[in-house]
Every structure is written in structure tokens, then in C-alpha cells.
GROMACS .gro file of C-alpha atoms in nm:
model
  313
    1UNK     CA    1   1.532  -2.136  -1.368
    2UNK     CA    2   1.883  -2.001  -1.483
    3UNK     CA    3   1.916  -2.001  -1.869
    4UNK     CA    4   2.029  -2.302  -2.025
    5UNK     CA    5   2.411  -2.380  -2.167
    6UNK     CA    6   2.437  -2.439  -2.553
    7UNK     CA    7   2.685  -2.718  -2.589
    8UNK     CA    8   2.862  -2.913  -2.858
    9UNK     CA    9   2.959  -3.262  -2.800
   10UNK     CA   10   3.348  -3.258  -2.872
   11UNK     CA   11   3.376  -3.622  -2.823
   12UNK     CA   12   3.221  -3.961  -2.733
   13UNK     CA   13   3.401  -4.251  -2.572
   14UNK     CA   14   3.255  -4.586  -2.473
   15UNK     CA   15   3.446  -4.702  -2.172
   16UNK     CA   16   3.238  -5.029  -2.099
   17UNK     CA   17   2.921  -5.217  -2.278
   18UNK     CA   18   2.758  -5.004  -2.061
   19UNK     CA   19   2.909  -4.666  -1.971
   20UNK     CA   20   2.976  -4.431  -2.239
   21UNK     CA   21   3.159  -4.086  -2.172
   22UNK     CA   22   3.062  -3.748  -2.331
   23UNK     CA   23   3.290  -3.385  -2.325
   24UNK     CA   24   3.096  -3.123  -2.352
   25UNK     CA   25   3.256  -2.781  -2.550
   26UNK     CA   26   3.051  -2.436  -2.529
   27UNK     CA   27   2.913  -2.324  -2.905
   28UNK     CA   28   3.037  -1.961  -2.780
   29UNK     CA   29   3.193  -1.811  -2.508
   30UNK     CA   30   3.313  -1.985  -2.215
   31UNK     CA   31   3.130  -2.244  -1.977
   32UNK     CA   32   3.062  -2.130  -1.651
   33UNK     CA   33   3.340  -2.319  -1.345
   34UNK     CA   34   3.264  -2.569  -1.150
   35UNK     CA   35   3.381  -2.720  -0.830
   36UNK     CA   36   3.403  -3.047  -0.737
   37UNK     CA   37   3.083  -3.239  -0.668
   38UNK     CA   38   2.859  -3.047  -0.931
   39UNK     CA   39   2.644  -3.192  -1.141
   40UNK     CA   40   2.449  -3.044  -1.483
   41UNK     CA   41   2.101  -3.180  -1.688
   42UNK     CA   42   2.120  -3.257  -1.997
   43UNK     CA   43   1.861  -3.104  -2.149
   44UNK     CA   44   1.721  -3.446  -2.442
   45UNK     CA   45   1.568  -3.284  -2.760
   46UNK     CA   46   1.337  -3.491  -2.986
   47UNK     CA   47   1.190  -3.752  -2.752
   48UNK     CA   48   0.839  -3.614  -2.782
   49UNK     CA   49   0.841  -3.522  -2.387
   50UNK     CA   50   1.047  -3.325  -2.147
   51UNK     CA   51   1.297  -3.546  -2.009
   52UNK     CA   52   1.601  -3.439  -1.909
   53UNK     CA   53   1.824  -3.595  -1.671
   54UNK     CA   54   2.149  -3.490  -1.380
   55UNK     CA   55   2.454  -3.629  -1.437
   56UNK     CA   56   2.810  -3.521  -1.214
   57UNK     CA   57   3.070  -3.354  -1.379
   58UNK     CA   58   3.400  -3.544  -1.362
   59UNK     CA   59   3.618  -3.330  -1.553
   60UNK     CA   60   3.899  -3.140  -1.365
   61UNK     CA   61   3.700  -2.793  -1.168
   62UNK     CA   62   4.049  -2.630  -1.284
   63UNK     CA   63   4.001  -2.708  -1.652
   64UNK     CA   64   3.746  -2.455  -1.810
   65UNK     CA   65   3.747  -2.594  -2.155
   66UNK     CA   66   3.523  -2.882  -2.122
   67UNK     CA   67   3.261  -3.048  -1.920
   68UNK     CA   68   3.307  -3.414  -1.936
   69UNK     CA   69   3.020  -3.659  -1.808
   70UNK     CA   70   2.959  -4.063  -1.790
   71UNK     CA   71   2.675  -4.226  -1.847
   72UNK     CA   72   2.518  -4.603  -1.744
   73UNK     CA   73   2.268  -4.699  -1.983
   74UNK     CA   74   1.993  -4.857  -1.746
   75UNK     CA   75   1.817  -5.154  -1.806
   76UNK     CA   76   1.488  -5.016  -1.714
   77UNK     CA   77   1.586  -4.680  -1.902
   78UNK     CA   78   1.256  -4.428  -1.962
   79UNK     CA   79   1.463  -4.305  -2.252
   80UNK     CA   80   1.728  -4.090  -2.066
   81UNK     CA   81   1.997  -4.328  -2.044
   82UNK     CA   82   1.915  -4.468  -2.376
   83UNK     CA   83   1.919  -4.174  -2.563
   84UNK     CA   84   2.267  -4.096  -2.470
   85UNK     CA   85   2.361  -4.425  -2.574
   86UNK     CA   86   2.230  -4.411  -2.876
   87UNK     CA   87   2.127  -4.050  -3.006
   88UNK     CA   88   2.379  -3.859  -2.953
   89UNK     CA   89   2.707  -3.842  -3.137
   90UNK     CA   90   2.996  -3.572  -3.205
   91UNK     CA   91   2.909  -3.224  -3.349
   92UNK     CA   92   2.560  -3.283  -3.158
   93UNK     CA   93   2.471  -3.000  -3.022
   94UNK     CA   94   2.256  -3.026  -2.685
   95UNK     CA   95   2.142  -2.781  -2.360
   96UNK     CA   96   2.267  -2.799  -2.013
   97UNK     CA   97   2.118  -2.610  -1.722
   98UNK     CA   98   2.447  -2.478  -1.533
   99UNK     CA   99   2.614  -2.666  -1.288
  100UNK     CA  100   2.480  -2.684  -0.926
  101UNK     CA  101   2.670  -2.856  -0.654
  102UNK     CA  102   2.480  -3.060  -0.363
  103UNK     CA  103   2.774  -3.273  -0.228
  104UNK     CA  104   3.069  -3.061  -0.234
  105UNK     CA  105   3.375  -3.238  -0.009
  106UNK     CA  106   3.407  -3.036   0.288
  107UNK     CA  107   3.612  -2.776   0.323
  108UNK     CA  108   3.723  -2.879   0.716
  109UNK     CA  109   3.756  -3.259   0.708
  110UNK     CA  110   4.130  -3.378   0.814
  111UNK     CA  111   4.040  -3.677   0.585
  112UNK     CA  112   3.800  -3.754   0.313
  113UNK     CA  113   3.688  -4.099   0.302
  114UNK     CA  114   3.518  -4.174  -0.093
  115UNK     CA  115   3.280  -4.496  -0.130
  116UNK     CA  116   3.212  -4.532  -0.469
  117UNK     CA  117   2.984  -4.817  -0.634
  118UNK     CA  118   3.017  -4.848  -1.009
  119UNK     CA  119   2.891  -4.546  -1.199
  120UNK     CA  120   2.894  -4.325  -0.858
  121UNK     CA  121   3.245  -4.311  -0.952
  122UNK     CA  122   3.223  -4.005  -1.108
  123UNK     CA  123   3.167  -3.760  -0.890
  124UNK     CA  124   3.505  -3.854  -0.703
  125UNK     CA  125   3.683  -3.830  -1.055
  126UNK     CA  126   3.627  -3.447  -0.976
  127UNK     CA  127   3.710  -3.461  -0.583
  128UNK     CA  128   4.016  -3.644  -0.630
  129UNK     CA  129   4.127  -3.386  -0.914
  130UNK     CA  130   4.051  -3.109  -0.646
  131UNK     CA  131   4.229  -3.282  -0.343
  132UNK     CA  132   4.528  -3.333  -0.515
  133UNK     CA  133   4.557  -3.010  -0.572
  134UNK     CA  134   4.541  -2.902  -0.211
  135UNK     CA  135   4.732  -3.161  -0.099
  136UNK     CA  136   4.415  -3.322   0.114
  137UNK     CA  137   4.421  -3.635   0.230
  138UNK     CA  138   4.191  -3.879   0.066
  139UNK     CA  139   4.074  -4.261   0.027
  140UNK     CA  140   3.859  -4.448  -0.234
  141UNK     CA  141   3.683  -4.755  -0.165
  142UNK     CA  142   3.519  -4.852  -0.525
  143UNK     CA  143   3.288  -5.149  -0.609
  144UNK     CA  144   3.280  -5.224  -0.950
  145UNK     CA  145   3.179  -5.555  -1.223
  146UNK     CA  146   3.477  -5.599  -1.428
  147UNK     CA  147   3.383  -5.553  -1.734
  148UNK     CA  148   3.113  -5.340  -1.669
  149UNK     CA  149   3.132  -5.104  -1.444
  150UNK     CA  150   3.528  -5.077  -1.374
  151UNK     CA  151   3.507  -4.685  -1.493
  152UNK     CA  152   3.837  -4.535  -1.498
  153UNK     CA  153   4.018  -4.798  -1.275
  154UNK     CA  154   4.358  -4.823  -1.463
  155UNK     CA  155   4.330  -4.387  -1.420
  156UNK     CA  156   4.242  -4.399  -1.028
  157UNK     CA  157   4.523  -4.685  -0.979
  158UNK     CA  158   4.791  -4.499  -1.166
  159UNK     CA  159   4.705  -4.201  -0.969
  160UNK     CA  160   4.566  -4.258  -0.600
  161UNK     CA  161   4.841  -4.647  -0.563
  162UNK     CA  162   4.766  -4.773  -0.210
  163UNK     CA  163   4.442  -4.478  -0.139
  164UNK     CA  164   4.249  -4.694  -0.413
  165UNK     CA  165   4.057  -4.988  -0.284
  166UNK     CA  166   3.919  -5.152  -0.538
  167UNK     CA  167   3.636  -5.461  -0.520
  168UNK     CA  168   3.542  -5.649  -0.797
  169UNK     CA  169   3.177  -5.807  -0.752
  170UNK     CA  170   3.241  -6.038  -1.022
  171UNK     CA  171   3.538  -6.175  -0.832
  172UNK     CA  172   3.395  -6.223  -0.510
  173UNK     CA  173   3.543  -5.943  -0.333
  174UNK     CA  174   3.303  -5.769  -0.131
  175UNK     CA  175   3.374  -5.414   0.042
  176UNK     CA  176   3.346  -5.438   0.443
  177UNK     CA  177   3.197  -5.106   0.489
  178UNK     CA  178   3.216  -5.139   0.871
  179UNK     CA  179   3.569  -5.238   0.895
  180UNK     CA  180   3.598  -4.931   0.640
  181UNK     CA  181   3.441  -4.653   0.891
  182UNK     CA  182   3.589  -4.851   1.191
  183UNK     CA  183   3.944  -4.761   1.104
  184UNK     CA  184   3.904  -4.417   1.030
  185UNK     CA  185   4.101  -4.117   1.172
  186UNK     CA  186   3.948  -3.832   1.412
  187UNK     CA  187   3.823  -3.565   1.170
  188UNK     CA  188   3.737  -3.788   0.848
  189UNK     CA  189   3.425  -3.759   0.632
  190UNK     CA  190   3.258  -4.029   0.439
  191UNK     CA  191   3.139  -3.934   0.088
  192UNK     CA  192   2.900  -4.231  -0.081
  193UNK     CA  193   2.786  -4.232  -0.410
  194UNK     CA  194   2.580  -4.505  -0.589
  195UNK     CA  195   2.293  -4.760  -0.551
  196UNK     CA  196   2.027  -4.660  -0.292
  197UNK     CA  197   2.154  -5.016  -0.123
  198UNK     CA  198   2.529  -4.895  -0.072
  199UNK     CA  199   2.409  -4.564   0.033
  200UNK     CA  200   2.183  -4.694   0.303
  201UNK     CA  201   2.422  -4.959   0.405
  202UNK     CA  202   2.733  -4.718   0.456
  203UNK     CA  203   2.474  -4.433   0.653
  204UNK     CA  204   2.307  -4.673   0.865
  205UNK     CA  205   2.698  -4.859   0.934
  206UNK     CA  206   2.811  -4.493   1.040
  207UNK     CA  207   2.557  -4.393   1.269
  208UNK     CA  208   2.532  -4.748   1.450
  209UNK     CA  209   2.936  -4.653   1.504
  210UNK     CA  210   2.825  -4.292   1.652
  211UNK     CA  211   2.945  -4.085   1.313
  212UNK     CA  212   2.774  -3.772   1.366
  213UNK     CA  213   2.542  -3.701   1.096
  214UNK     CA  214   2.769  -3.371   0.976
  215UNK     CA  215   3.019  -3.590   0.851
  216UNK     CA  216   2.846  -3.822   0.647
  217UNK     CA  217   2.730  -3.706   0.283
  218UNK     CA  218   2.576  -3.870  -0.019
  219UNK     CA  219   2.443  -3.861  -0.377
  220UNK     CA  220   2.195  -4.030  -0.545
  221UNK     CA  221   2.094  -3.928  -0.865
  222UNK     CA  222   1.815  -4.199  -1.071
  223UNK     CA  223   1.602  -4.144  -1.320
  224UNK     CA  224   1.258  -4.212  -1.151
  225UNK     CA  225   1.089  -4.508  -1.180
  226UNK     CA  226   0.769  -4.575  -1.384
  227UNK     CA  227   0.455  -4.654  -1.217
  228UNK     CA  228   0.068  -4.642  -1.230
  229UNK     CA  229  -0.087  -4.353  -1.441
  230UNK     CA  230  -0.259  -4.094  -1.233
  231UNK     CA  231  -0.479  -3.749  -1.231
  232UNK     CA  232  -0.292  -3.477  -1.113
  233UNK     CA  233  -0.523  -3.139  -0.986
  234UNK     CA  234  -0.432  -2.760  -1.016
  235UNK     CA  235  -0.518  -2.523  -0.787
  236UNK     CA  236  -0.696  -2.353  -1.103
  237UNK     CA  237  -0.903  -2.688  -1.129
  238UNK     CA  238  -0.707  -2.798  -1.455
  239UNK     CA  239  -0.633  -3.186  -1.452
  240UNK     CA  240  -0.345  -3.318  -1.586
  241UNK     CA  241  -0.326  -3.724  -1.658
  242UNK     CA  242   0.050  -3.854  -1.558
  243UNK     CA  243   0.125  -4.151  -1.766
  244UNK     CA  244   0.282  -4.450  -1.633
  245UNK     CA  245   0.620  -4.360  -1.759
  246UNK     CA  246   0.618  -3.977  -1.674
  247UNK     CA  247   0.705  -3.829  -1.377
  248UNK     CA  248   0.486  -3.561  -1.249
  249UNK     CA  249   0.721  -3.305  -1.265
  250UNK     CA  250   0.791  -3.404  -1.631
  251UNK     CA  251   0.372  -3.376  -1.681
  252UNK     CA  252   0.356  -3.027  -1.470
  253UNK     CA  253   0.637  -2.947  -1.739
  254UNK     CA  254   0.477  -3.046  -2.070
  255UNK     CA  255   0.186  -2.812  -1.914
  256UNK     CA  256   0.385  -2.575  -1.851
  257UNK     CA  257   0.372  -2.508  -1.496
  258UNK     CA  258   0.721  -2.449  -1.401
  259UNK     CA  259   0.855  -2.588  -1.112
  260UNK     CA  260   1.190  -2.545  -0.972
  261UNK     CA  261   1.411  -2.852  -0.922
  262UNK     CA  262   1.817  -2.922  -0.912
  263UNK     CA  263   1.841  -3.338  -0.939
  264UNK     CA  264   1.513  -3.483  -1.029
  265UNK     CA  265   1.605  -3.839  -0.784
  266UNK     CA  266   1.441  -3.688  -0.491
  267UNK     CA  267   1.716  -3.601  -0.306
  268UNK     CA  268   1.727  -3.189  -0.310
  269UNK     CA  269   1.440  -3.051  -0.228
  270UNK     CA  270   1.390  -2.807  -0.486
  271UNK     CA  271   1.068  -2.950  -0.615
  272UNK     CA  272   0.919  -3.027  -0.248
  273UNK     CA  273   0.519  -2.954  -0.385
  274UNK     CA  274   0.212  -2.938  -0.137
  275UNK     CA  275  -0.129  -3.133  -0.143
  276UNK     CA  276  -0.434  -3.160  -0.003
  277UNK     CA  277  -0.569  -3.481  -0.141
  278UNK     CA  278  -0.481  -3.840  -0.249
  279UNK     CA  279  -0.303  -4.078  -0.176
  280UNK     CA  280   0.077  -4.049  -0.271
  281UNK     CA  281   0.313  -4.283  -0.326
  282UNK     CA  282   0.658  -4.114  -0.169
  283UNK     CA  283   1.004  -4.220  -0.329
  284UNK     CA  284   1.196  -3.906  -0.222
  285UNK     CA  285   1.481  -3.922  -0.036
  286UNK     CA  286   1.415  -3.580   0.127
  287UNK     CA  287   1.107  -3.565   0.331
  288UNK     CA  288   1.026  -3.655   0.689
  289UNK     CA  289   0.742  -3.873   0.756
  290UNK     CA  290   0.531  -3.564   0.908
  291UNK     CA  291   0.641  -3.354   0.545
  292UNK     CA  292   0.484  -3.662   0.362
  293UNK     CA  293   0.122  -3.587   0.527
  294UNK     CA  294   0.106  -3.271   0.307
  295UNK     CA  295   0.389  -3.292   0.076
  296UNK     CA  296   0.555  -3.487  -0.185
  297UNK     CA  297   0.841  -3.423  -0.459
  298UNK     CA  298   0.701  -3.444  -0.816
  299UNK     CA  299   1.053  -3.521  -0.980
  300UNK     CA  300   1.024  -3.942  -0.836
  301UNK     CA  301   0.643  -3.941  -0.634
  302UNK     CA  302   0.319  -4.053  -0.800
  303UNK     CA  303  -0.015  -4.064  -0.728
  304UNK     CA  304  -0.151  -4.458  -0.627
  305UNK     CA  305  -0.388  -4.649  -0.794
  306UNK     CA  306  -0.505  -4.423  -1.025
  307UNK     CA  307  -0.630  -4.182  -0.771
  308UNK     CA  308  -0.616  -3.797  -0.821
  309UNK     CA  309  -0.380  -3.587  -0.641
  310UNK     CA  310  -0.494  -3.226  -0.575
  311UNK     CA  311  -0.147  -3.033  -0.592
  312UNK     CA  312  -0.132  -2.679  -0.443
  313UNK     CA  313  -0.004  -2.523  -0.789
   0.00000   0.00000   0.00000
């Protein structure tokens, strides 16, 4: 894994009751760039387990200073969310793994079609900073809750006017995601970031209107969800018990087995693990159903009912 960023918090914003915005300085030197689309982990000291969780960068790729970051605290947080919330202030100083990008807006597209729902916002904070730039023509559809979840609207108003298409769920207004890709011009790509529900929705939309699959990207990044403990089995016959609230890649991490990984939602690939035995329950976003026979991705998959899963490790 590439060695972790020292960083000071310069500053802490809350921008809703639930979304509060951190900038990130370096403690020396200068942080490595960025382009639009990255994400970092934020590395959470003092919780008594190793949890750390990906969040995009939505600071300008141009502006070297600063990393700057949003985070929704979750209802059903495991700590990650919660800790930002309410641990960390300014002068903090925290780690950051460097920043990786998996959904980069494509260099070719003649148009770049955004779908945001509320905290998937930020990743497009970044894209729209970088379009601009290059003159490249752009739209953002963005559900939101007033109140809540409106990140940044007064910002993306002022600067996208008619591009922005904003929907308020707490008004009633509802985004028509197949008028959306029906009215699209030759060339475009569709970026969605945001609930698993809005992602499926807009992918399954596209390819029932014949979008090939190349032009259709996504994001997902979510902390993974608790579940059942379990028994997880080295290849050197060690056991490891997974508690109900750790994933098993955070367990194969307290034990020191390292394992590589890039966005710990399942999404990736990085941690794709084999196994020979158990029974597995799969919440990746990643593998095919014949992958899932004999492999599973530690960062959001669990073992069922207790059972042991023997892990090729």
C-alpha cells in the first residue's frame, strides 16, 4: 500500500444538520495532485479498530493547497461517519492514503451528463471545476432534501444557471431519469453518483434505451453494513472471529494480514479474496455470479450464519 499523507485539518464547516465539510492542509511539503473524480481514506485514529473510510475529493484538481472533502453522517454509522462529525476539529491532525481515481469523466465524451443524489454531489464539485476549464460541455441533474442534503446548491446555481437541474424530494419534485437519457445528444456520457437505488435506476434506464455500457459510469462509496459475526480461516489454519460490526477486511487488518483495497464499498476490485468454503453472503458490486462461487470482497461480504469461511490468505 502507498505510504500514507500526514494532514492537518485547516478548517471545518457544517453545511447541513447532516453534512459537514473538512479541508485538508499537508503538515510538510506539498500534497500530491489530483484529477477530477479521485477519492482519498481517511485514515480514523483512536476508535479501538481499523476503520477508515473513502471519501471524493471536491476541491478544485488545479488547486494544490488543499484537499477539501464532505461528509453525511449516517444514521446507521459503524463509527466512520460519526467520528467525523464529532471527533475531529481544526489543528487535528489525521492520515490519508493518496488519492486514487475510479470514475474519472472521460476524456472523449462530446457531452457529460452528471446525476447526482444528495451527498454524491461531490464528486461532480471536482468535474465541473475541471470542465470548465476545458470548456466541456456538461449537465447536472441533482436530487437533494432541502435542508438536508442541498450541498452546495446556491454554488452549482451561481455557476452551472440553466446546466443545473435541481429536484427537491421534500417538495415533490422527482427527477425523470428516462426523459433525462432520452434527450441526450450523440456522444454524451452519464456519470451517477449516490444511493445504490439511483444508481441502479439510471444503469438499468440506459441500457433498456440501448446506451452502450462504455458510456455509462458510476460511484458508490458506503461504509459496509453490519451483519452476523463469523469465523474467518487462514490458509496457515489461524481463525479469526469477525464481529457483527467489522468488516472482514477491517478483521484481516487488526491481524495484520494486509490486503490491498482502493474504496472499501465493493465496487473496485482491489480486495477481490478467494475461498474454498462457506457460505458467503456477497454485497459487492464487482463480481459476476460465476466469481461469487470462489470469490468474495472482504471490504462489504460476510460469512452467513455464523459459519466459517476458509479464505485463501
Amino acid at each position: 500500500m502507498s505510504e500514507l499523507l500526514d494532514v492537518r485539518v485547516a478548517s471545518v464547516r457544517q453545511l447541513t444538520p447532516l453534512v459537514r465539510e473538512f479541508t485538508f492542509e499537508a503538515v510538510s511539503g506539498d500534497l500530491p495532485g489530483f484529477s477530477a473524480g479521485s477519492h482519498v481514506q481517511v485514515h480514523m485514529p483512536g476508535t479501538g479498530r481499523p476503520l477508515c473510510n473513502a471519501y471524493s475529493l471536491l476541491s478544485d484538481p488545479q488547486q494544490r493547497q488543499h484537499y477539501r472533502i464532505a461528509v453525511r453522517l449516517q444514521e446507521q454509522s459503524r463509527g466512520g461517519s460519526r467520528f467525523m462529525h464529532e471527533q475531529v476539529k481544526e489543528g487535528d491532525v489525521l492520515r490519508l492514503s493518496p488519492p486514487a481515481n475510479l470514475f474519472a469523466p472521460h476524456s472523449r465524451a462530446g457531452h457529460h451528463l452528471m446525476i447526482a443524489g444528495g451527498i454524491g454531489i461531490t464528486p461532480f464539485m471536482a468535474y465541473i471545476a475541471a470542465l470548465e476549464q476545458r470548456g466541456g460541455s456538461m449537465e447536472l441533474h441533482y436530487a437533494y432534501r432541502s435542508g438536508l442534503t442541498d450541498t452546495y446548491l446556491e454554488e452549482l446555481a451561481a455557476r452551472l444557471g440553466a446546466a443545473l437541474h435541481p429536484y427537491d424530494g421534500r417538495a415533490g419534485q422527482r427527477l425523470d431519469i428516462h426523459q433525462v437519457l432520452s434527450d441526450q445528444p450523440l456522444g454524451t456520457h452519464v456519470y451517477i453518483c449516490g444511493p445504490d437505488s439511483l444508481i441502479s435506476d439510471v444503469c438499468q434506464t440506459a441500457d433498456a434505451l440501448g446506451w452502450p455500457a462504455e458510456r455509462i459510469h458510476w460511484e458508490a462509496f458506503a461504509a459496509p453494513e453490519p451483519g452476523e459475526p463469523f469465523v474467518a480461516e487462514l490458509a496457515d489454519g489461524r481463525t479469526l472471529a469477525v464481529p457483527g460490526d467489522y468488516s472482514l477486511l477491517e478483521a484481516l487488518e487488526q491481524a495484520g494480514v494486509p490486503v490491498p483495497n482502493l474504496c472499501r464499498g465493493g465496487v473496485c476490485g482491489q480486495c477481490m479474496t478467494p475461498y474454498s468454503a462457506g457460505e458467503v453472503d456477497h454485497r459487492d458490486l464487482y463480481l459476476s455470479d460465476s466469481e461469487r462461487a470462489d470469490h468474495l470482497m472482504p471490504c462489504v461480504s460476510r460469512g452467513k450464519g455464523g459459519c466459517t469461511v476458509k479464505l485463501a490468505l
